[in-house]
Structure formats: structure tokens, C-alpha cells
PDB file of C-alpha atoms in Angstrom:
ATOM      1  CA  MET A   6       0.000   0.000   0.000  1.00  0.00           C
ATOM      2  CA  SER A   7       1.257   3.478  -0.774  1.00  0.00           C
ATOM      3  CA  TRP A   8       0.293   6.672   1.013  1.00  0.00           C
ATOM      4  CA  SER A   9      -0.127  10.185  -0.344  1.00  0.00           C
ATOM      5  CA  LEU A  10       1.964  12.961   1.157  1.00  0.00           C
ATOM      6  CA  GLY A  11      -1.174  14.347   2.824  1.00  0.00           C
ATOM      7  CA  GLU A  12      -1.966  11.008   4.449  1.00  0.00           C
ATOM      8  CA  THR A  13       1.639  10.618   5.555  1.00  0.00           C
ATOM      9  CA  ALA A  14       1.609  14.114   7.077  1.00  0.00           C
ATOM     10  CA  ALA A  15      -1.661  13.418   8.904  1.00  0.00           C
ATOM     11  CA  LEU A  16      -0.313  10.180  10.367  1.00  0.00           C
ATOM     12  CA  ALA A  17       2.935  11.885  11.385  1.00  0.00           C
ATOM     13  CA  LEU A  18       0.945  14.610  13.139  1.00  0.00           C
ATOM     14  CA  LYS A  19      -1.233  12.104  14.995  1.00  0.00           C
ATOM     15  CA  ALA A  20       1.733   9.953  16.013  1.00  0.00           C
ATOM     16  CA  THR A  21       3.691  12.939  17.297  1.00  0.00           C
ATOM     17  CA  ARG A  22       0.704  14.167  19.308  1.00  0.00           C
ATOM     18  CA  GLY A  23       0.185  10.634  20.579  1.00  0.00           C
ATOM     19  CA  VAL A  24       3.533  10.583  22.394  1.00  0.00           C
ATOM     20  CA  GLY A  25       2.843  13.941  24.027  1.00  0.00           C
ATOM     21  CA  PHE A  26       4.296  16.647  21.798  1.00  0.00           C
ATOM     22  CA  SER A  27       2.427  19.952  21.429  1.00  0.00           C
ATOM     23  CA  TRP A  28       0.296  20.692  18.372  1.00  0.00           C
ATOM     24  CA  GLY A  29       2.934  23.080  17.059  1.00  0.00           C
ATOM     25  CA  LEU A  30       5.752  20.535  17.239  1.00  0.00           C
ATOM     26  CA  ALA A  31       3.471  17.863  15.785  1.00  0.00           C
ATOM     27  CA  GLU A  32       2.819  20.137  12.804  1.00  0.00           C
ATOM     28  CA  GLU A  33       6.561  20.742  12.440  1.00  0.00           C
ATOM     29  CA  ALA A  34       7.134  16.966  12.487  1.00  0.00           C
ATOM     30  CA  ALA A  35       4.482  16.441   9.805  1.00  0.00           C
ATOM     31  CA  GLY A  36       6.103  19.113   7.647  1.00  0.00           C
ATOM     32  CA  ALA A  37       9.552  17.604   8.117  1.00  0.00           C
ATOM     33  CA  VAL A  38       8.351  14.114   7.188  1.00  0.00           C
ATOM     34  CA  THR A  39       6.605  15.472   4.083  1.00  0.00           C
ATOM     35  CA  TRP A  40       9.723  17.429   3.058  1.00  0.00           C
ATOM     36  CA  LEU A  41      11.878  14.325   3.386  1.00  0.00           C
ATOM     37  CA  HIS A  42       9.457  12.105   1.440  1.00  0.00           C
ATOM     38  CA  GLU A  43       9.219  14.670  -1.354  1.00  0.00           C
ATOM     39  CA  ARG A  44      12.955  14.175  -1.786  1.00  0.00           C
ATOM     40  CA  GLY A  45      12.873  10.388  -1.644  1.00  0.00           C
ATOM     41  CA  LEU A  46      14.182  10.127   1.927  1.00  0.00           C
ATOM     42  CA  PRO A  47      12.594   7.907   4.609  1.00  0.00           C
ATOM     43  CA  GLY A  48      11.037  10.579   6.811  1.00  0.00           C
ATOM     44  CA  ALA A  49       8.306   8.361   8.248  1.00  0.00           C
ATOM     45  CA  ALA A  50      10.853   5.731   9.256  1.00  0.00           C
ATOM     46  CA  ALA A  51      13.018   8.348  10.989  1.00  0.00           C
ATOM     47  CA  LEU A  52      10.017   9.806  12.826  1.00  0.00           C
ATOM     48  CA  CYS A  53       8.775   6.362  13.817  1.00  0.00           C
ATOM     49  CA  SER A  54      12.184   5.482  15.226  1.00  0.00           C
ATOM     50  CA  TYR A  55      12.442   8.757  17.099  1.00  0.00           C
ATOM     51  CA  LEU A  56       8.921   8.615  18.546  1.00  0.00           C
ATOM     52  CA  GLY A  57       9.521   5.018  19.659  1.00  0.00           C
ATOM     53  CA  ALA A  58      12.569   6.171  21.595  1.00  0.00           C
ATOM     54  CA  VAL A  59      10.571   9.057  23.099  1.00  0.00           C
ATOM     55  CA  ALA A  60       7.839   6.647  24.198  1.00  0.00           C
ATOM     56  CA  GLU A  61      10.506   4.549  25.930  1.00  0.00           C
ATOM     57  CA  GLY A  62      11.776   7.680  27.691  1.00  0.00           C
ATOM     58  CA  SER A  63      15.317   7.371  26.377  1.00  0.00           C
ATOM     59  CA  VAL A  64      15.941  10.619  24.499  1.00  0.00           C
ATOM     60  CA  ILE A  65      14.528  13.826  25.906  1.00  0.00           C
ATOM     61  CA  GLY A  66      17.501  16.156  26.195  1.00  0.00           C
ATOM     62  CA  THR A  67      18.953  16.105  29.644  1.00  0.00           C
ATOM     63  CA  ALA A  68      22.687  16.408  30.190  1.00  0.00           C
ATOM     64  CA  GLY A  69      24.587  13.608  28.520  1.00  0.00           C
ATOM     65  CA  GLU A  70      21.654  12.402  26.437  1.00  0.00           C
ATOM     66  CA  THR A  71      20.624  13.142  22.894  1.00  0.00           C
ATOM     67  CA  SER A  72      18.523  16.145  21.920  1.00  0.00           C
ATOM     68  CA  CYS A  73      15.256  16.278  20.023  1.00  0.00           C
ATOM     69  CA  PRO A  74      15.569  16.990  16.287  1.00  0.00           C
ATOM     70  CA  LEU A  75      12.088  18.560  16.269  1.00  0.00           C
ATOM     71  CA  LEU A  76      12.752  20.983  19.130  1.00  0.00           C
ATOM     72  CA  THR A  77      16.205  21.854  17.794  1.00  0.00           C
ATOM     73  CA  GLY A  78      14.926  22.264  14.233  1.00  0.00           C
ATOM     74  CA  SER A  79      12.016  24.441  15.335  1.00  0.00           C
ATOM     75  CA  ALA A  80      14.356  26.631  17.362  1.00  0.00           C
ATOM     76  CA  LEU A  81      16.565  27.046  14.283  1.00  0.00           C
ATOM     77  CA  SER A  82      13.592  27.886  12.057  1.00  0.00           C
ATOM     78  CA  ASP A  83      12.169  30.377  14.544  1.00  0.00           C
ATOM     79  CA  GLY A  84      15.516  32.083  15.077  1.00  0.00           C
ATOM     80  CA  THR A  85      15.703  31.110  18.748  1.00  0.00           C
ATOM     81  CA  ILE A  86      19.016  29.460  17.895  1.00  0.00           C
ATOM     82  CA  ALA A  87      20.972  31.794  15.616  1.00  0.00           C
ATOM     83  CA  SER A  88      22.630  30.200  12.605  1.00  0.00           C
ATOM     84  CA  PRO A  89      26.257  31.062  11.736  1.00  0.00           C
ATOM     85  CA  ALA A  90      26.566  34.386   9.914  1.00  0.00           C
ATOM     86  CA  ALA A  91      30.004  34.176   8.268  1.00  0.00           C
ATOM     87  CA  THR A  92      31.696  31.656   5.986  1.00  0.00           C
ATOM     88  CA  GLY A  93      33.613  29.051   7.938  1.00  0.00           C
ATOM     89  CA  ARG A  94      31.660  29.628  11.150  1.00  0.00           C
ATOM     90  CA  THR A  95      30.012  26.666  12.843  1.00  0.00           C
ATOM     91  CA  LEU A  96      27.180  26.133  15.272  1.00  0.00           C
ATOM     92  CA  ASP A  97      27.436  23.037  17.453  1.00  0.00           C
ATOM     93  CA  LEU A  98      24.035  21.474  18.067  1.00  0.00           C
ATOM     94  CA  GLY A  99      25.260  18.602  20.219  1.00  0.00           C
ATOM     95  CA  ARG A 100      24.181  14.991  19.925  1.00  0.00           C
ATOM     96  CA  ILE A 101      20.883  14.684  18.059  1.00  0.00           C
ATOM     97  CA  ARG A 102      18.780  11.516  17.892  1.00  0.00           C
ATOM     98  CA  SER A 103      17.475  10.655  14.378  1.00  0.00           C
ATOM     99  CA  PRO A 104      19.372  13.546  12.764  1.00  0.00           C
ATOM    100  CA  LEU A 105      17.634  13.000   9.414  1.00  0.00           C
ATOM    101  CA  LEU A 106      14.622  14.804  10.925  1.00  0.00           C
ATOM    102  CA  LEU A 107      16.785  17.911  11.399  1.00  0.00           C
ATOM    103  CA  LEU A 108      17.582  18.198   7.686  1.00  0.00           C
ATOM    104  CA  PRO A 109      14.342  19.960   6.560  1.00  0.00           C
ATOM    105  CA  PHE A 110      14.808  22.641   9.206  1.00  0.00           C
ATOM    106  CA  VAL A 111      18.425  23.280   8.204  1.00  0.00           C
ATOM    107  CA  ALA A 112      17.394  23.401   4.535  1.00  0.00           C
ATOM    108  CA  SER A 113      14.926  26.209   5.260  1.00  0.00           C
ATOM    109  CA  LEU A 114      17.526  28.511   6.829  1.00  0.00           C
ATOM    110  CA  PRO A 115      18.545  31.600   4.853  1.00  0.00           C
ATOM    111  CA  PRO A 116      20.607  32.286   2.814  1.00  0.00           C
ATOM    112  CA  GLY A 117      20.745  28.653   1.716  1.00  0.00           C
ATOM    113  CA  THR A 118      24.462  28.170   2.162  1.00  0.00           C
ATOM    114  CA  LEU A 119      24.250  26.222   5.393  1.00  0.00           C
ATOM    115  CA  TRP A 120      24.719  22.511   5.660  1.00  0.00           C
ATOM    116  CA  LEU A 121      24.478  19.872   8.327  1.00  0.00           C
ATOM    117  CA  GLU A 122      27.546  17.906   9.301  1.00  0.00           C
ATOM    118  CA  ALA A 123      27.036  14.845  11.437  1.00  0.00           C
ATOM    119  CA  GLY A 124      30.070  13.377  13.099  1.00  0.00           C
ATOM    120  CA  GLY A 125      30.546  10.859  15.843  1.00  0.00           C
ATOM    121  CA  ILE A 126      28.354   8.327  14.102  1.00  0.00           C
ATOM    122  CA  GLY A 127      28.979   4.745  15.086  1.00  0.00           C
ATOM    123  CA  LYS A 128      31.845   4.475  17.561  1.00  0.00           C
ATOM    124  CA  GLU A 129      30.546   7.055  20.054  1.00  0.00           C
ATOM    125  CA  SER A 130      26.888   6.147  19.622  1.00  0.00           C
ATOM    126  CA  LYS A 131      25.098   4.207  22.318  1.00  0.00           C
ATOM    127  CA  TRP A 132      22.827   2.659  19.670  1.00  0.00           C
ATOM    128  CA  PRO A 133      24.035  -0.176  17.448  1.00  0.00           C
ATOM    129  CA  SER A 134      25.358   0.860  14.058  1.00  0.00           C
ATOM    130  CA  ASP A 135      25.218  -1.231  10.911  1.00  0.00           C
ATOM    131  CA  SER A 136      25.739   1.668   8.504  1.00  0.00           C
ATOM    132  CA  TRP A 137      25.842   5.457   8.444  1.00  0.00           C
ATOM    133  CA  GLN A 138      22.402   5.523   6.773  1.00  0.00           C
ATOM    134  CA  SER A 139      20.718   3.720   9.635  1.00  0.00           C
ATOM    135  CA  GLN A 140      22.379   6.079  12.115  1.00  0.00           C
ATOM    136  CA  TRP A 141      20.637   8.991  10.386  1.00  0.00           C
ATOM    137  CA  LEU A 142      17.330   7.155  10.843  1.00  0.00           C
ATOM    138  CA  ARG A 143      17.496   5.460  14.237  1.00  0.00           C
ATOM    139  CA  GLY A 144      20.810   6.435  15.739  1.00  0.00           C
ATOM    140  CA  ASP A 145      22.362   9.653  16.886  1.00  0.00           C
ATOM    141  CA  ALA A 146      25.153  11.970  15.792  1.00  0.00           C
ATOM    142  CA  VAL A 147      26.998  15.043  16.970  1.00  0.00           C
ATOM    143  CA  CYS A 148      25.660  17.712  14.605  1.00  0.00           C
ATOM    144  CA  GLN A 149      26.986  21.062  13.454  1.00  0.00           C
ATOM    145  CA  ILE A 150      25.719  23.697  11.080  1.00  0.00           C
ATOM    146  CA  VAL A 151      28.509  25.130   8.954  1.00  0.00           C
ATOM    147  CA  MET A 152      28.286  28.299   6.874  1.00  0.00           C
ATOM    148  CA  GLY A 153      29.797  27.493   3.515  1.00  0.00           C
ATOM    149  CA  LYS A 154      30.341  29.228   0.200  1.00  0.00           C
ATOM    150  CA  THR A 155      27.974  27.022  -1.771  1.00  0.00           C
ATOM    151  CA  PRO A 156      24.667  25.429  -0.763  1.00  0.00           C
ATOM    152  CA  GLN A 157      24.647  21.668  -0.242  1.00  0.00           C
ATOM    153  CA  ILE A 158      20.923  21.139   0.271  1.00  0.00           C
TER     154      ILE A 158
END
């Protein structure tokens, strides 16, 4: 069975609300999942993995744990977290669980010359790693936003 983007967004919204996120963050999650699927990336799988970890209580950002890609991404989009202003500058976001969900938020930042770098995948992760792709879906990574000369997204 295949789902339309609208159906996928509605399910993402309901699932995010179901684990206790606010309506606003649930709408941001639905938008992020839709953005990823429009580009052929597994947004629903990343959200499902992240929400499963939230339901288990293993990820909400206290010291030493991973941070929420939805909260971090929303803060970036809203300007609560300022993005780097000059070429070569970086912004450390810390360890983010399911960093693929952060990508749509980074892509929306002006002027479009920012990109996400995810390091520390695998060895430092407390989740098992079979490949870098699965770490972007169900694992975690230390993430940075880097101001570059050319857009990567």
C-alpha cells in the first residue's frame, strides 16, 4: 500500500501528538516528514524510530543524552538558535537523535548556504550501528551547522 503525502503528514501529526508533543511541534514533524518524502528520503521511518525512543523515555535532552531533532529544528527555524553568519563559522548542536529529521529545518535557513555535518556516528553512539544511513534514521550523531560558500541542500 502506498500513502499520499497528505496522508503521511496526517499520520505523522497524529503519532507525534500521541507521544505527548504539542500541536505546534506535531505540525513541524508532519512538515519535516513530508519534506523528506518529497525528496525520496525515509522521513516516516526516521520519525517512527524517534517517537519510539521518546515513548521509551530514552531521548529527551537532559545532560549527557541526545537532543530532540524537532525541538532543535524548530528553534533554528524560529531564530531562537541563531545560525552562523560568516563563511567558515560553525554552530554546534550537540548529539541529536534521528538527525535526518533535522535536515528539513536546516534546509529552510537563509541564505541557503548552510549545511548539516554529522560526526561521531557509530563508535561514540550508544545505539548499534550497521551503517551510516541507519544512524541517520534510528541512531544519533553530533551535529553542526557550517556556513559554507555554496549550498549543499
